[in-house]
Amino acid sequence: MNKQTVVSGIQPSGQLHIGNYLGALKNWVEIQNSGKYDCLFFIADYHSITENYDPKEKKEQIFNLAVDCLAAGLDPRKSVFFIQSQVPACTELAWVFNTITPVSELERMTQFKDKASRQLKNINMGLFDYPVLQAADILIYKGVLVPVGEDQIQHVELTRDIARWFNHKYQTDYLPEAKPLLTKSARVMSLADPEKKMSKSLGAKHFLGIDESKEKILDKIKKAVSTAEGIENLKAIYESFLEDMAGDFKPDKMGETKAVMAAGIYNHFASFREKKQELLKNRSYVNKILAQGKKQAEKIATKTILEIKEIIGLAS
Ligand code: AQP
Protein backbone atom coordinates (compact mmCIF):
# COMPACT_ATOMS: atom_id res chain seq x y z
CA MET A 1 0.00 0.00 0.00
CA ASN A 2 1.23 3.51 -0.80
CA LYS A 3 2.25 5.61 2.17
CA GLN A 4 0.36 8.85 2.82
CA THR A 5 2.24 12.02 1.97
CA VAL A 6 3.09 14.56 4.66
CA VAL A 7 4.01 18.12 3.61
CA SER A 8 4.88 21.15 5.71
CA GLY A 9 6.98 24.30 5.55
CA ILE A 10 8.59 26.88 7.77
CA GLN A 11 9.50 30.47 7.00
CA PRO A 12 13.07 31.76 7.08
CA SER A 13 12.31 34.95 8.92
CA GLY A 14 14.63 34.91 11.90
CA GLN A 15 15.20 32.86 15.01
CA LEU A 16 13.19 29.67 15.55
CA HIS A 17 11.28 29.71 18.82
CA ILE A 18 9.85 26.97 20.99
CA GLY A 19 6.41 27.64 19.45
CA ASN A 20 7.73 26.69 16.00
CA TYR A 21 9.59 23.77 17.57
CA LEU A 22 6.76 22.31 19.68
CA GLY A 23 4.02 23.16 17.20
CA ALA A 24 5.80 21.96 14.06
CA LEU A 25 9.47 20.99 13.85
CA LYS A 26 9.51 18.40 16.66
CA ASN A 27 6.42 16.81 15.15
CA TRP A 28 8.07 16.72 11.70
CA VAL A 29 10.97 14.76 13.11
CA GLU A 30 8.71 12.29 14.93
CA ILE A 31 6.56 11.76 11.85
CA GLN A 32 9.65 11.27 9.68
CA ASN A 33 11.15 8.79 12.15
CA SER A 34 7.93 6.77 12.39
CA GLY A 35 8.68 5.52 8.86
CA LYS A 36 4.94 5.51 8.13
CA TYR A 37 4.81 8.41 5.68
CA ASP A 38 6.42 9.93 2.62
CA CYS A 39 7.66 13.23 4.01
CA LEU A 40 8.44 16.53 2.30
CA PHE A 41 9.53 19.53 4.36
CA PHE A 42 10.54 22.87 2.93
CA ILE A 43 11.85 26.31 3.72
CA ALA A 44 9.06 28.71 2.77
CA ASP A 45 11.18 31.54 1.36
CA TYR A 46 8.50 32.80 -1.06
CA HIS A 47 6.09 33.09 1.86
CA SER A 48 8.63 34.99 3.91
CA ILE A 49 9.04 37.79 1.35
CA THR A 50 5.41 38.80 1.86
CA GLU A 51 6.59 40.39 5.12
CA ASN A 52 8.97 43.31 5.58
CA TYR A 53 12.51 41.98 5.23
CA ASP A 54 16.07 42.87 4.32
CA PRO A 55 17.20 41.19 1.07
CA LYS A 56 20.80 41.27 2.30
CA GLU A 57 19.87 38.96 5.18
CA LYS A 58 17.54 36.54 3.46
CA LYS A 59 20.11 34.06 2.04
CA GLU A 60 21.71 33.66 5.44
CA GLN A 61 18.31 33.23 7.10
CA ILE A 62 17.51 30.45 4.63
CA PHE A 63 20.83 28.74 5.29
CA ASN A 64 20.48 29.08 9.06
CA LEU A 65 16.98 27.67 9.02
CA ALA A 66 18.21 24.70 6.98
CA VAL A 67 20.90 24.14 9.60
CA ASP A 68 18.35 24.42 12.43
CA CYS A 69 16.01 21.90 10.83
CA LEU A 70 18.83 19.41 10.23
CA ALA A 71 20.24 19.92 13.71
CA ALA A 72 16.76 19.32 15.16
CA GLY A 73 16.68 15.94 13.45
CA LEU A 74 15.38 16.28 9.89
CA ASP A 75 17.14 13.53 8.01
CA PRO A 76 17.59 13.85 4.23
CA ARG A 77 17.68 10.05 3.97
CA LYS A 78 14.14 9.90 5.34
CA SER A 79 12.58 13.21 4.20
CA VAL A 80 12.76 15.36 1.11
CA PHE A 81 14.07 18.70 2.39
CA PHE A 82 14.22 21.66 0.03
CA ILE A 83 13.72 25.38 -0.60
CA GLN A 84 10.24 26.37 -1.82
CA SER A 85 11.31 28.89 -4.49
CA GLN A 86 13.58 26.33 -6.14
CA VAL A 87 10.57 24.35 -7.35
CA PRO A 88 8.77 26.75 -9.72
CA ALA A 89 5.97 24.30 -10.60
CA CYS A 90 4.53 25.18 -7.19
CA THR A 91 4.02 28.85 -8.04
CA GLU A 92 2.57 27.79 -11.40
CA LEU A 93 -0.01 25.73 -9.54
CA ALA A 94 -0.73 28.66 -7.24
CA TRP A 95 -1.72 30.65 -10.34
CA VAL A 96 -4.15 27.93 -11.40
CA PHE A 97 -5.61 27.92 -7.88
CA ASN A 98 -5.96 31.71 -8.01
CA THR A 99 -8.45 31.25 -10.81
CA ILE A 100 -10.74 29.07 -8.68
CA THR A 101 -10.43 30.72 -5.26
CA PRO A 102 -13.09 33.30 -4.36
CA VAL A 103 -11.61 36.57 -3.08
CA SER A 104 -14.23 36.50 -0.31
CA GLU A 105 -12.66 33.30 1.08
CA LEU A 106 -9.24 34.94 1.34
CA GLU A 107 -10.78 37.98 3.01
CA ARG A 108 -11.86 35.70 5.88
CA MET A 109 -8.32 34.55 6.70
CA THR A 110 -7.39 35.64 10.21
CA GLN A 111 -3.63 35.47 9.59
CA PHE A 112 -4.00 37.96 6.72
CA LYS A 113 -5.99 40.35 8.91
CA ASP A 114 -3.48 39.98 11.71
CA LYS A 115 -0.36 40.39 9.55
CA ALA A 116 -1.91 43.23 7.54
CA SER A 117 -2.59 45.12 10.76
CA ARG A 118 1.10 44.73 11.68
CA GLN A 119 2.46 45.96 8.32
CA LEU A 120 0.04 48.68 7.30
CA LYS A 121 2.49 50.16 4.78
CA ASN A 122 3.07 46.82 3.07
CA ILE A 123 -0.28 45.09 2.60
CA ASN A 124 0.84 43.40 -0.58
CA MET A 125 -0.98 40.98 -2.87
CA GLY A 126 1.36 38.15 -1.81
CA LEU A 127 0.28 38.50 1.81
CA PHE A 128 -3.36 38.25 0.72
CA ASP A 129 -2.67 35.31 -1.60
CA TYR A 130 -0.42 33.48 0.90
CA PRO A 131 -2.99 30.71 1.63
CA VAL A 132 -3.34 29.96 -2.09
CA LEU A 133 0.40 29.48 -2.43
CA GLN A 134 0.25 27.32 0.70
CA ALA A 135 -2.44 25.16 -0.93
CA ALA A 136 -0.16 24.75 -3.95
CA ASP A 137 2.79 23.91 -1.66
CA ILE A 138 0.78 21.00 -0.29
CA LEU A 139 -1.15 19.81 -3.33
CA ILE A 140 1.71 19.91 -5.82
CA TYR A 141 3.08 16.95 -3.80
CA LYS A 142 -0.43 15.50 -3.18
CA GLY A 143 0.04 16.05 0.53
CA VAL A 144 -2.78 14.73 2.72
CA LEU A 145 -1.35 15.35 6.18
CA VAL A 146 0.04 18.74 7.19
CA PRO A 147 1.79 18.99 10.56
CA VAL A 148 1.34 22.61 11.69
CA GLY A 149 0.54 24.75 14.70
CA GLU A 150 -3.03 25.77 15.45
CA ASP A 151 -2.64 29.14 13.71
CA GLN A 152 -2.42 27.32 10.39
CA ILE A 153 -5.63 25.25 10.65
CA GLN A 154 -7.69 27.77 8.70
CA HIS A 155 -5.17 27.67 5.84
CA VAL A 156 -5.14 23.87 5.71
CA GLU A 157 -8.94 23.92 5.62
CA LEU A 158 -8.77 26.31 2.68
CA THR A 159 -6.36 23.88 0.99
CA ARG A 160 -9.02 21.19 1.36
CA ASP A 161 -11.66 23.55 -0.09
CA ILE A 162 -9.42 24.45 -3.02
CA ALA A 163 -8.98 20.75 -3.82
CA ARG A 164 -12.78 20.35 -3.71
CA TRP A 165 -13.40 23.40 -5.90
CA PHE A 166 -10.80 22.17 -8.39
CA ASN A 167 -12.18 18.63 -8.50
CA HIS A 168 -15.73 19.94 -8.89
CA LYS A 169 -14.91 22.47 -11.60
CA TYR A 170 -12.88 20.01 -13.68
CA GLN A 171 -15.01 16.96 -12.90
CA THR A 172 -12.12 14.94 -11.53
CA ASP A 173 -10.92 13.39 -8.29
CA TYR A 174 -7.31 14.30 -9.04
CA LEU A 175 -6.54 16.38 -5.93
CA PRO A 176 -6.64 14.83 -2.45
CA GLU A 177 -8.13 16.49 0.61
CA ALA A 178 -5.52 17.55 3.15
CA LYS A 179 -5.90 17.55 6.94
CA PRO A 180 -3.87 19.35 9.63
CA LEU A 181 -1.85 17.21 12.06
CA LEU A 182 -1.61 18.96 15.41
CA THR A 183 0.60 18.30 18.42
CA LYS A 184 -0.39 18.68 22.06
CA SER A 185 1.45 22.02 22.04
CA ALA A 186 -0.19 23.35 18.91
CA ARG A 187 -0.53 26.83 20.39
CA VAL A 188 2.30 28.06 22.57
CA MET A 189 1.51 31.51 23.96
CA SER A 190 3.74 34.56 24.38
CA LEU A 191 5.73 34.82 27.62
CA ALA A 192 5.03 38.53 27.98
CA ASP A 193 1.44 38.55 26.72
CA PRO A 194 -0.09 35.09 27.14
CA GLU A 195 -3.26 36.09 25.31
CA LYS A 196 -1.27 36.15 22.07
CA LYS A 197 0.51 33.27 20.36
CA MET A 198 4.27 33.14 20.79
CA SER A 199 5.63 35.00 17.77
CA LYS A 200 8.97 36.51 16.74
CA SER A 201 7.45 39.68 15.42
CA LEU A 202 5.96 40.58 18.82
CA GLY A 203 9.52 41.19 20.07
CA ALA A 204 12.29 39.36 21.95
CA LYS A 205 10.62 39.21 25.36
CA HIS A 206 7.66 37.32 23.89
CA PHE A 207 9.48 34.22 22.66
CA LEU A 208 12.15 31.70 23.67
CA GLY A 209 14.56 31.00 20.83
CA ILE A 210 15.63 27.37 20.60
CA ASP A 211 19.30 28.24 20.70
CA GLU A 212 19.34 31.08 23.17
CA SER A 213 21.91 31.09 25.96
CA LYS A 214 21.19 29.62 29.38
CA GLU A 215 21.22 33.12 30.90
CA LYS A 216 18.84 34.54 28.31
CA ILE A 217 16.39 31.66 28.75
CA LEU A 218 16.41 32.07 32.51
CA ASP A 219 16.03 35.84 32.22
CA LYS A 220 13.08 35.57 29.84
CA ILE A 221 11.33 32.92 31.91
CA LYS A 222 11.90 34.91 35.11
CA LYS A 223 10.29 37.94 33.48
CA ALA A 224 7.36 35.96 32.04
CA VAL A 225 4.08 37.32 33.36
CA SER A 226 2.63 35.45 36.31
CA THR A 227 -1.09 36.06 35.80
CA ALA A 228 -3.30 32.96 35.84
CA GLU A 229 -3.02 32.75 32.04
CA GLY A 230 0.74 33.28 32.19
CA ILE A 231 1.19 30.45 34.68
CA GLU A 232 -1.05 28.18 32.64
CA ASN A 233 1.13 28.87 29.59
CA LEU A 234 4.35 28.23 31.53
CA LYS A 235 2.86 24.98 32.83
CA ALA A 236 1.95 23.88 29.31
CA ILE A 237 5.50 24.66 28.12
CA TYR A 238 6.95 22.89 31.17
CA GLU A 239 4.92 19.79 30.42
CA SER A 240 6.03 19.79 26.81
CA PHE A 241 9.62 19.43 28.05
CA LEU A 242 8.74 17.22 31.02
CA GLU A 243 11.44 14.60 30.36
CA ASP A 244 14.05 17.32 30.81
CA MET A 245 12.63 18.78 34.00
CA ALA A 246 14.13 17.94 37.39
CA GLY A 247 10.88 17.81 39.36
CA ASP A 248 7.24 18.81 39.07
CA PHE A 249 5.73 22.16 38.17
CA LYS A 250 5.03 23.94 41.47
CA PRO A 251 2.67 26.89 40.94
CA ASP A 252 3.12 28.00 44.56
CA LYS A 253 6.92 28.14 44.15
CA MET A 254 7.29 29.94 40.85
CA GLY A 255 10.87 31.14 41.54
CA GLU A 256 12.11 27.59 41.95
CA THR A 257 9.91 26.27 39.14
CA LYS A 258 11.16 28.90 36.69
CA ALA A 259 14.81 28.01 37.44
CA VAL A 260 14.12 24.27 36.90
CA MET A 261 12.24 25.10 33.73
CA ALA A 262 15.02 27.26 32.25
CA ALA A 263 17.64 24.57 32.96
CA GLY A 264 15.42 21.83 31.50
CA ILE A 265 14.70 23.72 28.29
CA TYR A 266 18.36 24.66 27.86
CA ASN A 267 19.42 21.02 28.36
CA HIS A 268 16.79 19.78 25.94
CA PHE A 269 18.62 21.57 23.14
CA ALA A 270 22.15 20.40 24.07
CA SER A 271 22.53 17.94 21.19
CA PHE A 272 20.81 20.41 18.85
CA ARG A 273 23.48 23.01 19.67
CA GLU A 274 26.27 20.50 19.11
CA LYS A 275 24.94 19.39 15.72
CA LYS A 276 24.31 22.98 14.72
CA GLN A 277 27.93 23.91 15.35
CA GLU A 278 29.10 20.98 13.21
CA LEU A 279 26.75 21.87 10.36
CA LEU A 280 27.71 25.53 10.41
CA LYS A 281 31.28 24.44 9.71
CA ASN A 282 30.14 22.38 6.76
CA ARG A 283 28.23 24.68 4.40
CA SER A 284 28.83 22.55 1.33
CA TYR A 285 27.24 19.51 3.03
CA VAL A 286 24.10 21.52 3.88
CA ASN A 287 23.93 22.95 0.35
CA LYS A 288 24.30 19.47 -1.10
CA ILE A 289 21.31 18.25 0.93
CA LEU A 290 19.21 21.17 -0.32
CA ALA A 291 20.27 20.54 -3.92
CA GLN A 292 19.31 16.89 -3.60
CA GLY A 293 15.95 17.87 -2.04
CA LYS A 294 15.28 20.29 -4.90
CA LYS A 295 15.80 17.49 -7.43
CA GLN A 296 13.52 15.07 -5.59
CA ALA A 297 10.77 17.67 -5.07
CA GLU A 298 11.03 18.93 -8.63
CA LYS A 299 10.49 15.45 -10.02
CA ILE A 300 7.14 15.10 -8.24
CA ALA A 301 6.08 18.71 -8.83
CA THR A 302 6.81 18.70 -12.54
CA LYS A 303 4.72 15.58 -13.05
CA THR A 304 1.82 17.12 -11.11
CA ILE A 305 1.81 20.43 -13.00
CA LEU A 306 1.84 18.63 -16.36
CA GLU A 307 -1.12 16.50 -15.28
CA ILE A 308 -2.94 19.58 -13.97
CA LYS A 309 -2.40 21.39 -17.27
CA GLU A 310 -3.85 18.42 -19.10
CA ILE A 311 -6.93 18.43 -16.81
CA ILE A 312 -7.57 22.18 -17.19
CA GLY A 313 -7.10 22.16 -20.94
CA LEU A 314 -3.74 23.89 -21.36
CA ALA A 315 -0.94 22.71 -23.62
CA SER A 316 1.63 20.91 -21.47
N1 AQP B 1 3.18 29.95 19.04
C1 AQP B 1 3.12 28.86 18.29
N2 AQP B 1 2.65 27.71 18.83
C2 AQP B 1 2.61 26.57 18.09
N3 AQP B 1 2.99 26.51 16.79
C3 AQP B 1 3.45 27.64 16.22
N4 AQP B 1 3.92 27.92 14.98
C4 AQP B 1 4.28 29.21 14.92
N5 AQP B 1 4.05 29.81 16.11
C5 AQP B 1 3.55 28.86 16.94
C6 AQP B 1 4.01 26.94 13.91
O1 AQP B 1 5.33 26.96 13.41
C7 AQP B 1 5.30 26.59 12.03
C8 AQP B 1 6.15 27.53 11.23
O2 AQP B 1 5.52 28.76 11.24
P1 AQP B 1 5.90 29.95 10.29
O3 AQP B 1 7.12 29.66 9.55
O4 AQP B 1 4.70 30.36 9.54
O5 AQP B 1 6.24 31.01 11.36
P2 AQP B 1 5.27 31.99 12.02
O6 AQP B 1 4.00 31.35 12.44
O7 AQP B 1 5.12 33.16 11.10
O8 AQP B 1 6.15 32.28 13.27
P3 AQP B 1 6.07 33.57 14.05
O9 AQP B 1 7.11 33.60 15.09
O10 AQP B 1 4.67 33.79 14.49
O11 AQP B 1 6.50 34.59 12.95
P4 AQP B 1 6.00 36.04 12.73
O12 AQP B 1 6.03 36.71 14.06
O13 AQP B 1 7.00 36.59 11.77
O14 AQP B 1 4.62 35.96 12.17
C9 AQP B 1 3.83 26.58 11.61
O15 AQP B 1 3.37 25.25 11.53
C10 AQP B 1 3.14 27.32 12.72
O16 AQP B 1 1.82 26.88 12.89
JSON list of C-alpha atoms in Angstrom, two decimals, residues 86-162:
[
{"chain": "A", "resi": 86, "resn": "GLN", "atom": "CA", "xyz": [13.58, 26.33, -6.14]},
{"chain": "A", "resi": 87, "resn": "VAL", "atom": "CA", "xyz": [10.57, 24.35, -7.35]},
{"chain": "A", "resi": 88, "resn": "PRO", "atom": "CA", "xyz": [8.77, 26.75, -9.72]},
{"chain": "A", "resi": 89, "resn": "ALA", "atom": "CA", "xyz": [5.97, 24.30, -10.60]},
{"chain": "A", "resi": 90, "resn": "CYS", "atom": "CA", "xyz": [4.53, 25.18, -7.19]},
{"chain": "A", "resi": 91, "resn": "THR", "atom": "CA", "xyz": [4.02, 28.85, -8.04]},
{"chain": "A", "resi": 92, "resn": "GLU", "atom": "CA", "xyz": [2.57, 27.79, -11.40]},
{"chain": "A", "resi": 93, "resn": "LEU", "atom": "CA", "xyz": [-0.01, 25.73, -9.54]},
{"chain": "A", "resi": 94, "resn": "ALA", "atom": "CA", "xyz": [-0.73, 28.66, -7.24]},
{"chain": "A", "resi": 95, "resn": "TRP", "atom": "CA", "xyz": [-1.72, 30.65, -10.34]},
{"chain": "A", "resi": 96, "resn": "VAL", "atom": "CA", "xyz": [-4.15, 27.93, -11.40]},
{"chain": "A", "resi": 97, "resn": "PHE", "atom": "CA", "xyz": [-5.61, 27.92, -7.88]},
{"chain": "A", "resi": 98, "resn": "ASN", "atom": "CA", "xyz": [-5.96, 31.71, -8.01]},
{"chain": "A", "resi": 99, "resn": "THR", "atom": "CA", "xyz": [-8.45, 31.25, -10.81]},
{"chain": "A", "resi": 100, "resn": "ILE", "atom": "CA", "xyz": [-10.74, 29.07, -8.68]},
{"chain": "A", "resi": 101, "resn": "THR", "atom": "CA", "xyz": [-10.43, 30.72, -5.26]},
{"chain": "A", "resi": 102, "resn": "PRO", "atom": "CA", "xyz": [-13.09, 33.30, -4.36]},
{"chain": "A", "resi": 103, "resn": "VAL", "atom": "CA", "xyz": [-11.61, 36.57, -3.08]},
{"chain": "A", "resi": 104, "resn": "SER", "atom": "CA", "xyz": [-14.23, 36.50, -0.31]},
{"chain": "A", "resi": 105, "resn": "GLU", "atom": "CA", "xyz": [-12.66, 33.30, 1.08]},
{"chain": "A", "resi": 106, "resn": "LEU", "atom": "CA", "xyz": [-9.24, 34.94, 1.34]},
{"chain": "A", "resi": 107, "resn": "GLU", "atom": "CA", "xyz": [-10.78, 37.98, 3.01]},
{"chain": "A", "resi": 108, "resn": "ARG", "atom": "CA", "xyz": [-11.86, 35.70, 5.88]},
{"chain": "A", "resi": 109, "resn": "MET", "atom": "CA", "xyz": [-8.32, 34.55, 6.70]},
{"chain": "A", "resi": 110, "resn": "THR", "atom": "CA", "xyz": [-7.39, 35.64, 10.21]},
{"chain": "A", "resi": 111, "resn": "GLN", "atom": "CA", "xyz": [-3.63, 35.47, 9.59]},
{"chain": "A", "resi": 112, "resn": "PHE", "atom": "CA", "xyz": [-4.00, 37.96, 6.72]},
{"chain": "A", "resi": 113, "resn": "LYS", "atom": "CA", "xyz": [-5.99, 40.35, 8.91]},
{"chain": "A", "resi": 114, "resn": "ASP", "atom": "CA", "xyz": [-3.48, 39.98, 11.71]},
{"chain": "A", "resi": 115, "resn": "LYS", "atom": "CA", "xyz": [-0.36, 40.39, 9.55]},
{"chain": "A", "resi": 116, "resn": "ALA", "atom": "CA", "xyz": [-1.91, 43.23, 7.54]},
{"chain": "A", "resi": 117, "resn": "SER", "atom": "CA", "xyz": [-2.59, 45.12, 10.76]},
{"chain": "A", "resi": 118, "resn": "ARG", "atom": "CA", "xyz": [1.10, 44.73, 11.68]},
{"chain": "A", "resi": 119, "resn": "GLN", "atom": "CA", "xyz": [2.46, 45.96, 8.32]},
{"chain": "A", "resi": 120, "resn": "LEU", "atom": "CA", "xyz": [0.04, 48.68, 7.30]},
{"chain": "A", "resi": 121, "resn": "LYS", "atom": "CA", "xyz": [2.49, 50.16, 4.78]},
{"chain": "A", "resi": 122, "resn": "ASN", "atom": "CA", "xyz": [3.07, 46.82, 3.07]},
{"chain": "A", "resi": 123, "resn": "ILE", "atom": "CA", "xyz": [-0.28, 45.09, 2.60]},
{"chain": "A", "resi": 124, "resn": "ASN", "atom": "CA", "xyz": [0.84, 43.40, -0.58]},
{"chain": "A", "resi": 125, "resn": "MET", "atom": "CA", "xyz": [-0.98, 40.98, -2.87]},
{"chain": "A", "resi": 126, "resn": "GLY", "atom": "CA", "xyz": [1.36, 38.15, -1.81]},
{"chain": "A", "resi": 127, "resn": "LEU", "atom": "CA", "xyz": [0.28, 38.50, 1.81]},
{"chain": "A", "resi": 128, "resn": "PHE", "atom": "CA", "xyz": [-3.36, 38.25, 0.72]},
{"chain": "A", "resi": 129, "resn": "ASP", "atom": "CA", "xyz": [-2.67, 35.31, -1.60]},
{"chain": "A", "resi": 130, "resn": "TYR", "atom": "CA", "xyz": [-0.42, 33.48, 0.90]},
{"chain": "A", "resi": 131, "resn": "PRO", "atom": "CA", "xyz": [-2.99, 30.71, 1.63]},
{"chain": "A", "resi": 132, "resn": "VAL", "atom": "CA", "xyz": [-3.34, 29.96, -2.09]},
{"chain": "A", "resi": 133, "resn": "LEU", "atom": "CA", "xyz": [0.40, 29.48, -2.43]},
{"chain": "A", "resi": 134, "resn": "GLN", "atom": "CA", "xyz": [0.25, 27.32, 0.70]},
{"chain": "A", "resi": 135, "resn": "ALA", "atom": "CA", "xyz": [-2.44, 25.16, -0.93]},
{"chain": "A", "resi": 136, "resn": "ALA", "atom": "CA", "xyz": [-0.16, 24.75, -3.95]},
{"chain": "A", "resi": 137, "resn": "ASP", "atom": "CA", "xyz": [2.79, 23.91, -1.66]},
{"chain": "A", "resi": 138, "resn": "ILE", "atom": "CA", "xyz": [0.78, 21.00, -0.29]},
{"chain": "A", "resi": 139, "resn": "LEU", "atom": "CA", "xyz": [-1.15, 19.81, -3.33]},
{"chain": "A", "resi": 140, "resn": "ILE", "atom": "CA", "xyz": [1.71, 19.91, -5.82]},
{"chain": "A", "resi": 141, "resn": "TYR", "atom": "CA", "xyz": [3.08, 16.95, -3.80]},
{"chain": "A", "resi": 142, "resn": "LYS", "atom": "CA", "xyz": [-0.43, 15.50, -3.18]},
{"chain": "A", "resi": 143, "resn": "GLY", "atom": "CA", "xyz": [0.04, 16.05, 0.53]},
{"chain": "A", "resi": 144, "resn": "VAL", "atom": "CA", "xyz": [-2.78, 14.73, 2.72]},
{"chain": "A", "resi": 145, "resn": "LEU", "atom": "CA", "xyz": [-1.35, 15.35, 6.18]},
{"chain": "A", "resi": 146, "resn": "VAL", "atom": "CA", "xyz": [0.04, 18.74, 7.19]},
{"chain": "A", "resi": 147, "resn": "PRO", "atom": "CA", "xyz": [1.79, 18.99, 10.56]},
{"chain": "A", "resi": 148, "resn": "VAL", "atom": "CA", "xyz": [1.34, 22.61, 11.69]},
{"chain": "A", "resi": 149, "resn": "GLY", "atom": "CA", "xyz": [0.54, 24.75, 14.70]},
{"chain": "A", "resi": 150, "resn": "GLU", "atom": "CA", "xyz": [-3.03, 25.77, 15.45]},
{"chain": "A", "resi": 151, "resn": "ASP", "atom": "CA", "xyz": [-2.64, 29.14, 13.71]},
{"chain": "A", "resi": 152, "resn": "GLN", "atom": "CA", "xyz": [-2.42, 27.32, 10.39]},
{"chain": "A", "resi": 153, "resn": "ILE", "atom": "CA", "xyz": [-5.63, 25.25, 10.65]},
{"chain": "A", "resi": 154, "resn": "GLN", "atom": "CA", "xyz": [-7.69, 27.77, 8.70]},
{"chain": "A", "resi": 155, "resn": "HIS", "atom": "CA", "xyz": [-5.17, 27.67, 5.84]},
{"chain": "A", "resi": 156, "resn": "VAL", "atom": "CA", "xyz": [-5.14, 23.87, 5.71]},
{"chain": "A", "resi": 157, "resn": "GLU", "atom": "CA", "xyz": [-8.94, 23.92, 5.62]},
{"chain": "A", "resi": 158, "resn": "LEU", "atom": "CA", "xyz": [-8.77, 26.31, 2.68]},
{"chain": "A", "resi": 159, "resn": "THR", "atom": "CA", "xyz": [-6.36, 23.88, 0.99]},
{"chain": "A", "resi": 160, "resn": "ARG", "atom": "CA", "xyz": [-9.02, 21.19, 1.36]},
{"chain": "A", "resi": 161, "resn": "ASP", "atom": "CA", "xyz": [-11.66, 23.55, -0.09]},
{"chain": "A", "resi": 162, "resn": "ILE", "atom": "CA", "xyz": [-9.42, 24.45, -3.02]}
]
